[in-house]
Coordinates of C-alpha atoms and ligand atoms in Angstrom, one line a residue:
M1 CA -45.1 140.8 -89.5
R2 CA -43.9 137.2 -90.4
R3 CA -46.7 134.7 -89.3
S4 CA -45.0 132.5 -86.6
R5 CA -44.2 128.9 -87.5
F6 CA -45.8 125.8 -86.4
I7 CA -43.2 123.0 -85.3
V8 CA -44.4 119.7 -83.8
V9 CA -41.8 117.5 -81.8
S10 CA -42.2 114.0 -80.9
N11 CA -39.7 111.2 -80.5
R12 CA -41.3 109.7 -83.6
L13 CA -42.0 110.9 -87.2
P14 CA -45.4 109.8 -88.4
Y15 CA -43.6 107.5 -90.7
V16 CA -41.3 104.5 -90.3
F17 CA -38.7 104.3 -92.8
K18 CA -37.8 100.8 -93.9
R19 CA -35.4 99.6 -96.2
T20 CA -36.7 97.4 -99.0
A21 CA -35.0 95.9 -102.1
R22 CA -36.3 98.9 -104.2
G23 CA -34.9 101.5 -101.4
W24 CA -36.5 103.2 -98.8
R25 CA -40.2 102.8 -98.0
A26 CA -42.4 105.2 -95.6
E27 CA -44.7 103.3 -93.7
A28 CA -47.4 104.6 -91.4
G29 CA -46.4 104.4 -87.7
S30 CA -48.7 103.2 -85.0
G31 CA -49.9 104.6 -81.5
G32 CA -52.2 107.2 -80.4
L33 CA -49.7 110.3 -80.8
V34 CA -49.3 109.6 -84.5
T35 CA -53.2 109.1 -85.1
A36 CA -54.0 112.4 -83.1
L37 CA -51.2 114.6 -84.7
L38 CA -51.5 113.3 -88.3
P39 CA -54.9 115.2 -89.2
V40 CA -53.6 118.3 -87.1
L41 CA -50.4 118.7 -89.4
R42 CA -52.5 118.0 -92.4
D43 CA -55.0 120.5 -91.4
R44 CA -52.2 123.3 -90.3
G45 CA -49.5 122.4 -92.4
G46 CA -45.9 123.1 -90.5
T47 CA -42.8 121.3 -89.5
W48 CA -42.7 117.7 -87.7
I49 CA -39.2 117.0 -86.3
G50 CA -38.7 113.6 -84.8
W51 CA -36.8 110.1 -85.2
P52 CA -37.3 108.4 -88.7
G53 CA -37.7 105.1 -87.1
A54 CA -34.5 103.5 -88.8
S55 CA -30.8 103.7 -87.3
G56 CA -29.4 104.3 -91.1
A57 CA -27.5 107.7 -91.9
A58 CA -30.4 110.4 -92.7
R59 CA -29.0 111.0 -96.0
E60 CA -30.1 107.6 -97.5
F61 CA -33.6 108.0 -96.9
K62 CA -33.8 111.7 -97.2
P63 CA -35.7 111.3 -100.7
A64 CA -38.2 108.8 -99.2
L65 CA -38.6 111.5 -96.4
A66 CA -38.9 114.3 -98.7
A67 CA -41.6 112.3 -100.6
A68 CA -43.6 111.5 -97.7
G69 CA -43.7 115.1 -96.3
A70 CA -44.7 116.4 -99.9
K71 CA -47.4 114.0 -100.1
A72 CA -48.6 114.7 -96.5
G73 CA -48.2 118.7 -96.9
Y74 CA -46.0 119.5 -94.2
T75 CA -42.0 119.3 -93.7
L76 CA -40.5 116.2 -92.1
V77 CA -37.3 116.7 -90.2
P78 CA -35.3 113.7 -89.0
V79 CA -33.4 113.3 -85.7
P80 CA -31.4 110.2 -86.4
L81 CA -30.9 108.0 -83.2
T82 CA -27.6 105.8 -82.8
E83 CA -27.7 102.3 -81.6
E84 CA -26.5 103.3 -78.4
E85 CA -29.2 106.5 -77.9
L86 CA -32.3 104.2 -78.7
G87 CA -30.8 101.6 -76.2
N88 CA -30.3 104.0 -73.3
F89 CA -32.7 106.8 -74.3
Y90 CA -35.8 105.1 -76.1
H91 CA -35.7 101.4 -74.5
G92 CA -34.1 102.5 -71.5
F93 CA -35.2 105.6 -69.5
S94 CA -38.3 106.4 -71.9
N95 CA -39.6 102.8 -71.9
E96 CA -38.0 100.9 -69.0
V97 CA -38.4 104.0 -66.4
I98 CA -40.9 106.8 -67.3
W99 CA -43.6 104.5 -69.3
P100 CA -43.8 102.0 -66.2
L101 CA -43.4 104.7 -63.6
F102 CA -46.2 106.9 -65.0
H103 CA -48.3 103.8 -65.5
D104 CA -48.3 103.0 -61.9
L105 CA -45.9 100.3 -62.2
P106 CA -42.7 101.2 -60.2
S107 CA -41.6 97.7 -59.7
F108 CA -41.5 97.3 -63.6
C109 CA -38.8 100.2 -63.9
N110 CA -34.9 100.0 -64.3
F111 CA -33.5 103.1 -62.7
D112 CA -30.1 102.8 -64.6
P113 CA -28.2 105.9 -63.9
Q114 CA -27.0 105.7 -67.6
Y115 CA -30.6 105.7 -69.0
W116 CA -30.8 109.3 -67.3
R117 CA -27.8 110.5 -68.9
S118 CA -28.6 109.4 -72.3
Y119 CA -32.2 110.7 -71.8
R120 CA -30.5 114.2 -71.2
A121 CA -28.1 114.2 -73.9
V122 CA -30.6 113.1 -76.4
N123 CA -33.1 115.8 -75.6
A124 CA -30.3 118.2 -76.1
K125 CA -29.8 116.7 -79.5
Y126 CA -33.2 117.2 -80.4
A127 CA -33.0 120.7 -79.0
R128 CA -30.4 121.5 -81.5
A129 CA -32.2 120.3 -84.3
V130 CA -35.5 122.4 -83.1
H131 CA -33.3 125.4 -82.5
A132 CA -31.9 125.4 -85.9
R133 CA -35.4 125.9 -87.3
A134 CA -37.2 127.8 -84.4
S135 CA -37.0 131.5 -84.3
A136 CA -38.1 134.0 -81.7
G137 CA -41.9 133.8 -81.5
D138 CA -42.3 130.4 -83.4
F139 CA -44.6 128.0 -81.5
V140 CA -43.0 124.7 -80.8
W141 CA -45.0 122.2 -79.4
V142 CA -43.3 118.9 -78.0
H143 CA -45.2 115.9 -77.4
D144 CA -44.8 113.0 -75.0
Y145 CA -42.6 111.6 -72.2
H146 CA -39.5 110.9 -74.4
L147 CA -38.8 114.8 -74.6
M148 CA -39.6 116.1 -71.0
T149 CA -36.3 118.1 -70.7
L150 CA -36.4 119.6 -74.1
A151 CA -37.3 123.2 -73.3
A152 CA -34.6 123.3 -70.6
E153 CA -32.0 122.4 -73.4
L154 CA -33.6 125.1 -75.8
R155 CA -33.3 127.5 -73.1
R156 CA -29.7 126.6 -72.6
L157 CA -29.4 127.3 -76.2
G158 CA -31.1 130.9 -76.1
S159 CA -34.2 129.9 -77.7
R160 CA -36.8 132.6 -77.7
A161 CA -39.6 130.6 -79.5
R162 CA -42.8 129.8 -77.3
L163 CA -42.6 126.5 -75.9
A164 CA -45.5 124.1 -75.0
F165 CA -45.6 120.4 -73.9
F166 CA -48.5 117.8 -74.1
L167 CA -48.2 114.4 -72.2
H168 CA -50.0 111.6 -74.2
I169 CA -49.6 109.0 -71.0
P170 CA -50.9 109.7 -67.6
F171 CA -49.0 111.7 -64.9
P172 CA -48.5 109.7 -61.6
A173 CA -49.6 110.3 -57.9
P174 CA -46.7 112.1 -55.7
D175 CA -46.7 108.4 -54.0
I176 CA -45.2 106.8 -57.4
F177 CA -43.4 109.7 -58.8
L178 CA -41.3 110.5 -55.9
K179 CA -39.7 107.0 -56.5
L180 CA -37.8 108.7 -59.4
P181 CA -34.3 109.2 -58.4
W182 CA -34.0 112.2 -60.9
R183 CA -37.4 113.6 -59.9
E184 CA -36.3 117.2 -58.9
P185 CA -34.3 118.0 -62.1
L186 CA -37.1 116.3 -64.2
L187 CA -40.0 118.5 -62.8
H188 CA -37.6 121.6 -63.0
A189 CA -37.0 121.0 -66.6
L190 CA -40.6 120.5 -67.3
M191 CA -41.2 124.0 -65.6
E192 CA -39.1 125.8 -68.6
F193 CA -41.9 125.1 -71.1
D194 CA -44.4 128.3 -71.0
L195 CA -47.4 125.7 -71.4
L196 CA -48.1 122.1 -69.8
G197 CA -51.0 119.9 -71.0
F198 CA -52.3 116.9 -69.7
Q199 CA -54.7 114.5 -70.9
T200 CA -57.4 114.8 -67.7
P201 CA -58.0 116.8 -64.8
R202 CA -56.5 114.0 -62.4
D203 CA -52.8 114.0 -64.5
R204 CA -52.9 117.7 -63.9
R205 CA -53.9 117.7 -60.5
N206 CA -51.0 115.1 -59.9
F207 CA -48.7 117.1 -61.5
V208 CA -49.2 120.0 -59.1
A209 CA -49.4 117.6 -56.4
C210 CA -45.8 116.5 -57.1
L211 CA -44.6 120.0 -57.7
Q212 CA -45.9 121.1 -54.2
T213 CA -44.7 118.1 -52.5
L214 CA -41.2 118.9 -53.8
E215 CA -41.4 122.8 -54.0
P216 CA -43.3 124.0 -50.9
G217 CA -42.8 127.4 -52.6
V218 CA -44.8 127.0 -55.5
K219 CA -48.0 128.9 -56.0
L220 CA -51.3 128.3 -58.1
E221 CA -52.2 131.7 -60.0
G222 CA -55.2 132.4 -61.9
R223 CA -57.6 130.1 -60.3
G224 CA -55.1 127.0 -61.1
A225 CA -54.4 127.9 -64.8
A226 CA -50.9 128.4 -63.8
V227 CA -48.1 127.4 -61.4
R228 CA -45.6 129.9 -60.0
L229 CA -42.3 128.8 -58.7
G230 CA -39.6 131.7 -58.3
T231 CA -39.8 134.1 -61.3
R232 CA -41.3 131.3 -63.6
A233 CA -45.2 131.1 -64.2
V234 CA -46.2 128.1 -66.4
R235 CA -49.6 127.4 -67.6
I236 CA -51.0 124.2 -67.0
G237 CA -54.2 122.6 -68.3
A238 CA -56.2 119.5 -69.0
F239 CA -57.0 118.9 -72.7
P240 CA -58.4 115.4 -73.6
I241 CA -56.9 114.2 -77.0
S242 CA -59.4 112.9 -79.7
I243 CA -59.5 111.5 -83.2
D244 CA -60.6 112.8 -86.6
Y245 CA -64.3 111.7 -86.3
N246 CA -65.2 112.6 -89.7
A247 CA -62.7 111.1 -91.5
F248 CA -62.9 107.8 -89.5
L249 CA -66.7 107.8 -89.9
R250 CA -66.3 108.6 -94.0
R251 CA -63.5 105.8 -94.2
A252 CA -65.9 103.4 -92.3
A253 CA -68.7 104.0 -94.5
A254 CA -66.7 103.1 -97.5
V255 CA -68.0 100.0 -99.8
D256 CA -64.5 98.0 -99.1
V257 CA -65.0 98.1 -95.4
A258 CA -68.5 97.4 -95.5
A259 CA -67.7 94.4 -97.4
K260 CA -64.9 93.2 -95.2
A261 CA -67.0 93.7 -92.1
R262 CA -69.6 91.5 -93.7
E263 CA -66.9 88.8 -94.7
L264 CA -65.9 88.7 -91.1
H265 CA -69.5 87.7 -89.9
R266 CA -69.8 85.1 -92.8
L267 CA -66.4 83.6 -91.3
L268 CA -67.5 83.7 -87.7
P269 CA -71.2 83.1 -88.1
K270 CA -74.2 83.2 -85.3
R271 CA -72.3 84.6 -82.5
K272 CA -71.2 88.1 -80.9
L273 CA -68.1 89.5 -82.2
M274 CA -66.1 90.8 -79.1
L275 CA -62.8 92.9 -80.3
G276 CA -59.8 93.8 -78.4
V277 CA -57.2 95.9 -80.5
D278 CA -54.1 97.0 -78.8
R279 CA -50.2 97.5 -79.0
L280 CA -48.6 94.9 -77.4
D281 CA -48.1 96.2 -74.0
Y282 CA -48.3 95.3 -70.5
T283 CA -50.4 98.5 -69.5
K284 CA -53.3 97.3 -71.8
G285 CA -54.5 94.7 -69.4
I286 CA -54.9 91.9 -72.2
T287 CA -54.1 88.8 -70.1
L288 CA -56.4 89.9 -67.3
R289 CA -58.9 90.5 -70.2
L290 CA -58.3 86.8 -71.5
K291 CA -58.8 85.6 -68.1
A292 CA -62.2 87.6 -67.4
F293 CA -63.4 86.0 -71.0
E294 CA -62.3 82.7 -69.6
T295 CA -64.3 83.3 -66.4
L296 CA -67.3 84.2 -68.3
L297 CA -67.2 80.8 -70.3
E298 CA -66.6 78.9 -67.0
R299 CA -69.5 80.7 -64.9
Y300 CA -72.2 80.7 -67.9
P301 CA -72.1 77.6 -70.2
D302 CA -75.0 78.8 -72.2
L303 CA -72.9 81.5 -73.5
R304 CA -70.2 79.4 -75.0
G305 CA -70.7 79.2 -78.8
R306 CA -72.5 82.5 -78.5
V307 CA -69.6 85.1 -78.6
S308 CA -66.1 84.7 -79.8
L309 CA -63.2 87.1 -78.6
L310 CA -61.2 88.6 -81.5
Q311 CA -58.0 90.0 -80.1
V312 CA -55.4 92.0 -82.4
V313 CA -52.3 92.8 -80.9
V314 CA -50.0 95.0 -82.8
P315 CA -46.4 94.4 -82.5
S316 CA -44.4 97.0 -80.3
R317 CA -41.2 97.4 -78.3
E318 CA -40.1 93.8 -78.9
D319 CA -36.4 94.6 -77.7
I320 CA -37.8 95.1 -74.0
A321 CA -37.9 91.8 -72.1
Q322 CA -41.3 92.6 -70.3
Y323 CA -43.0 92.9 -73.8
G324 CA -41.6 89.4 -75.1
R325 CA -42.7 87.6 -71.7
M326 CA -46.2 89.2 -72.0
K327 CA -46.5 88.1 -75.5
T328 CA -45.9 84.5 -74.6
E329 CA -48.1 84.8 -71.8
I330 CA -51.1 85.9 -73.9
E331 CA -50.4 83.1 -76.5
Q332 CA -50.5 80.3 -73.6
L333 CA -53.9 81.9 -72.3
A334 CA -55.4 82.1 -75.8
G335 CA -54.4 78.4 -76.2
R336 CA -55.7 77.5 -72.7
I337 CA -59.0 78.9 -73.4
N338 CA -59.2 77.5 -77.0
G339 CA -58.2 74.1 -75.7
A340 CA -60.7 73.9 -72.7
F341 CA -63.7 75.3 -74.8
A342 CA -63.3 75.2 -78.4
R343 CA -65.8 72.7 -80.4
P344 CA -64.5 70.4 -83.0
G345 CA -65.3 71.9 -86.5
G346 CA -67.2 74.7 -85.2
W347 CA -67.1 77.5 -82.6
V348 CA -63.3 78.8 -81.4
P349 CA -63.5 81.5 -78.3
V350 CA -60.5 83.2 -78.9
W351 CA -59.2 84.6 -82.2
Y352 CA -55.7 85.7 -81.7
E353 CA -53.7 87.9 -84.2
Y354 CA -50.3 89.2 -83.7
R355 CA -49.8 91.5 -86.5
S356 CA -50.2 95.1 -87.7
L357 CA -53.5 95.5 -89.6
S358 CA -54.1 97.7 -92.6
R359 CA -56.3 100.7 -92.3
L360 CA -59.1 98.8 -94.0
E361 CA -58.9 95.6 -91.9
L362 CA -58.8 97.7 -88.6
L363 CA -61.9 99.8 -89.6
A364 CA -63.8 96.5 -90.9
Y365 CA -63.0 94.9 -87.5
Y366 CA -64.4 97.9 -85.6
R367 CA -67.6 97.9 -87.9
A368 CA -68.1 94.2 -87.5
A369 CA -67.6 94.1 -83.8
D370 CA -70.8 93.8 -81.8
I371 CA -69.0 94.5 -78.4
A372 CA -65.3 96.3 -78.1
L373 CA -63.6 95.1 -75.1
I374 CA -61.1 97.8 -74.1
T375 CA -59.7 97.1 -70.5
P376 CA -56.3 98.9 -69.8
L377 CA -54.9 98.7 -66.4
K378 CA -54.0 102.7 -67.1
D379 CA -54.2 104.8 -70.2
G380 CA -53.3 108.4 -71.0
M381 CA -56.6 108.3 -73.3
N382 CA -57.1 105.1 -75.4
L383 CA -58.0 106.3 -78.9
V384 CA -59.2 102.8 -80.1
A385 CA -62.3 103.4 -78.0
K386 CA -63.0 106.4 -79.5
E387 CA -62.2 105.2 -83.0
Y388 CA -64.5 102.1 -82.3
C389 CA -67.3 104.7 -81.6
A390 CA -66.8 106.8 -84.7
C391 CA -66.8 103.6 -86.9
S392 CA -70.1 102.3 -85.3
I393 CA -72.2 103.5 -88.0
E394 CA -75.1 101.1 -87.2
E395 CA -74.8 102.1 -83.5
D396 CA -76.0 98.8 -82.5
C397 CA -73.0 97.8 -80.6
V398 CA -71.5 98.2 -76.8
L399 CA -68.3 99.5 -75.5
I400 CA -66.9 97.9 -72.6
L401 CA -64.0 100.5 -71.0
S402 CA -61.9 100.6 -68.6
E403 CA -62.3 103.1 -65.8
F404 CA -58.7 103.7 -65.9
A405 CA -58.6 104.8 -69.4
G406 CA -58.5 108.6 -69.8
A407 CA -61.4 108.4 -72.0
A408 CA -63.4 106.9 -69.5
A409 CA -63.8 110.5 -68.2
Q410 CA -65.7 111.5 -71.4
L411 CA -67.4 108.2 -72.4
S412 CA -68.8 107.2 -68.9
G413 CA -72.3 108.2 -70.2
G414 CA -72.6 105.3 -72.9
A415 CA -70.1 103.0 -71.8
L416 CA -70.2 99.8 -69.5
L417 CA -67.1 101.0 -67.2
V418 CA -65.3 98.3 -65.6
N419 CA -62.3 98.0 -63.0
P420 CA -60.0 95.7 -65.5
F421 CA -58.4 94.0 -62.1
D422 CA -61.7 92.8 -61.2
V423 CA -62.1 89.7 -63.7
E424 CA -65.4 88.8 -62.6
A425 CA -66.7 92.0 -62.7
V426 CA -65.6 92.3 -66.4
A427 CA -66.9 89.0 -66.9
E428 CA -70.4 90.1 -65.7
A429 CA -70.0 93.1 -68.1
I430 CA -69.4 91.0 -70.9
R431 CA -72.6 89.2 -70.0
D432 CA -74.4 92.3 -69.6
A433 CA -73.2 93.3 -73.3
V434 CA -74.1 90.1 -74.8
L435 CA -77.8 90.4 -73.2
M436 CA -78.2 93.8 -73.6
P437 CA -81.7 94.9 -75.1
E438 CA -81.3 96.3 -78.7
A439 CA -83.0 100.0 -77.5
E440 CA -80.4 100.3 -74.7
R441 CA -77.5 99.3 -77.2
L442 CA -78.6 101.9 -79.4
A443 CA -79.3 105.0 -77.0
R444 CA -76.0 103.9 -75.4
M445 CA -73.8 104.2 -78.6
R446 CA -75.7 107.2 -79.8
R447 CA -74.6 109.0 -76.7
L448 CA -71.1 108.0 -77.0
R449 CA -70.8 109.0 -80.8
R450 CA -72.1 112.3 -80.0
A451 CA -69.3 112.9 -77.5
V452 CA -66.8 111.7 -79.6
R453 CA -68.1 113.8 -82.7
R454 CA -68.3 117.0 -80.3
Q455 CA -64.6 117.0 -78.7
D456 CA -62.6 115.8 -81.8
V457 CA -59.0 116.1 -82.4
F458 CA -59.5 119.7 -84.1
W459 CA -61.6 120.8 -80.8
W460 CA -58.5 119.5 -79.0
V461 CA -56.0 121.3 -80.8
D462 CA -57.9 124.5 -80.5
C463 CA -58.2 124.3 -76.7
F464 CA -54.6 123.8 -76.3
L465 CA -53.8 126.8 -78.7
R466 CA -56.1 129.0 -77.1
A467 CA -54.5 128.1 -73.7
A468 CA -51.1 129.1 -75.0
V469 CA -52.1 132.1 -76.7
A470 CA -54.4 133.5 -74.1
R471 CA -53.7 136.9 -72.6
D472 CA -55.8 136.5 -69.6
L473 CA -55.1 133.4 -67.5
R474 CA -58.7 133.3 -66.2
S475 CA -60.0 132.8 -69.6
F476 CA -58.7 129.1 -69.3
A477 CA -58.9 128.2 -65.7
P478 CA -58.5 124.3 -65.4
A479 CA -61.1 121.8 -66.2
R480 CA -62.5 120.5 -63.1
R481 CA -65.1 117.8 -64.4
A482 CA -64.6 114.9 -66.2
G483 CA -64.7 115.5 -70.2
E484 CA -64.0 119.4 -70.0
A485 CA -60.9 120.9 -71.5
S486 CA -59.1 123.8 -69.9
A487 CA -60.0 126.4 -72.7
A488 CA -62.9 126.6 -75.1
P489 CA -62.1 126.9 -78.8
A490 CA -62.0 130.3 -80.3
A491 CA -60.1 132.0 -83.6
L492 CA -56.5 131.8 -83.1
P493 CA -53.9 133.9 -84.1
L494 CA -51.7 131.4 -84.8
Ligands
ADP501 P1 -51.5 103.6 -77.6 O1 -51.4 105.1 -78.0 O2 -51.1 103.2 -76.1 O3 -51.1 102.5 -78.8 P2 -54.2 104.3 -78.3 O4 -55.6 103.4 -78.3 O5 -54.5 105.5 -77.6 O6 -53.0 103.5 -77.8 O7 -53.8 104.4 -79.7 C1 -53.5 103.2 -80.4 C2 -53.7 103.8 -81.8 O8 -52.8 102.7 -82.9 C3 -54.9 103.9 -82.7 O9 -55.1 105.2 -83.2 C4 -55.1 102.6 -83.6 O10 -56.0 103.0 -84.6 C5 -53.6 102.7 -84.1 N1 -53.6 101.2 -84.4 C6 -54.0 100.2 -84.0 N2 -53.9 99.1 -85.0 C7 -52.9 99.6 -85.8 C8 -52.4 98.9 -86.8 N3 -52.3 97.7 -87.2 N4 -51.4 99.6 -87.4 C9 -51.6 101.1 -87.1 N5 -51.9 101.5 -86.5 C10 -52.9 100.8 -85.7
G6P502 C1 -47.9 105.5 -77.3 C2 -47.1 106.7 -76.6 C3 -46.4 107.7 -78.1 C4 -45.7 106.3 -78.6 C5 -47.0 105.2 -79.1 C6 -46.0 104.0 -79.8 O1 -49.1 106.0 -77.8 O2 -47.8 107.6 -76.0 O3 -45.6 108.5 -77.8 O4 -45.0 106.7 -80.0 O5 -47.3 104.6 -77.7 O6 -45.1 103.5 -79.0 P1 -43.5 103.6 -79.8 O7 -42.6 102.9 -78.8 O8 -43.6 102.5 -80.9 O9 -43.4 104.8 -80.3

């Protein structure tokens, strides 16, 4: 019998192809989806289908693509997008409708009907690319909010592959979701997958609640492991995504990383180093974070000079107006804080970097940071939080984490959880972190690292695939408690 193929589909491939004077070059993509899936594909092999991040003709960068795939150990299949598709599908429906809506920010949405039409058309385009490679019984794993109508398009083409979906971002509660003008067709399209995976039990519950609101005939089966609508039964579960813990640990322990981390402390001596690392995104709570730091310095003059915030912002989605406005706001705030508190020739409160760090720099920043300040207003998971724990080899440091990050469910045992909208409470948490006794720092970070090590990205992929292939629905009844997944790992026939 032919072994079934493992095909991953996401809007983006893990590399962005850029034209240089010496031809096309593959650069690593950023974002949680790529970080999580790279080790999975490297481990299992298979095919990854997605947009190569360049709008040139696919044949131009085909050699660079094939070389990147050969080096990585799996096949990369490009789906080129035109400028019009990028405008209406990627920037438009994906990032001006679904992204803000699913992060509870409906006022940021632009419900342009043309965006929806383009979204359907581009999903159909991806479906044709998948259908050309996936036979009956192959396992097609679709990722994230750009491709929620892909299964419906594949069914239209007559695909008999097994179709699973994982949503990397949160799923909103009904009062938010119902604002979407295309709420019914979107939910019906999702119901064409065989398995739907969410980050947390709350996201799964929200999905079920939306379905029940719009389709009163929907029924739960197998203690909530599946939803039935008419003749279709779809498996649903919560599977908290993670990182390749051991790979981060190994790399962070390398001498070049340690040397760079020491250099950072030499440059910024005699103070606690507090780190923020985020893609430029209004969901990450960077401006409120800066205001919380400002509040700390106003309230506690004795802490001035004793703590610096190193805020790294990775360029992202710059063509969308909200992102540009946010960048200006961050720069103004950082300037205001430094203008008010910096000391000539000495301490500077905010070190702001707007650039993409190399792997070495990122890991050195993680290792050097005494405190990580991760305060998204809402986040599907937040892998930066988990990476920080994995890289904190000395364990003598503190994680301050938003209670609205998906990761809070698993990391509540060791992190200082904060409401990112409450700037005074965040300021207090920073003070607690700065003044925390060593024994407590060590104990908390040890708990955090154990949690990330036990539930790494390979645990996540096993849980998901087991839910996809389980014969008995009862074997993966939904996780009800934070930090649980819907299925325990087991040997897989895939
Ligand atoms: P999001 O997916 O919303 O960007 P996450 O925190 O889940 O948020 O994931 C961000 C990912 O981007 C992390 O895995 C992090 O290591 C990665 N990253 C951060 N900075 C860079 C960078 N300069 N270059 C490439 N990847 C980066
Ligand atoms: C988040 C999304 C991913 C996306 C990433 C980077 O992690 O969940 O799907 O790839 O952000 O965003 P970008 O728009 O550059 O792909």
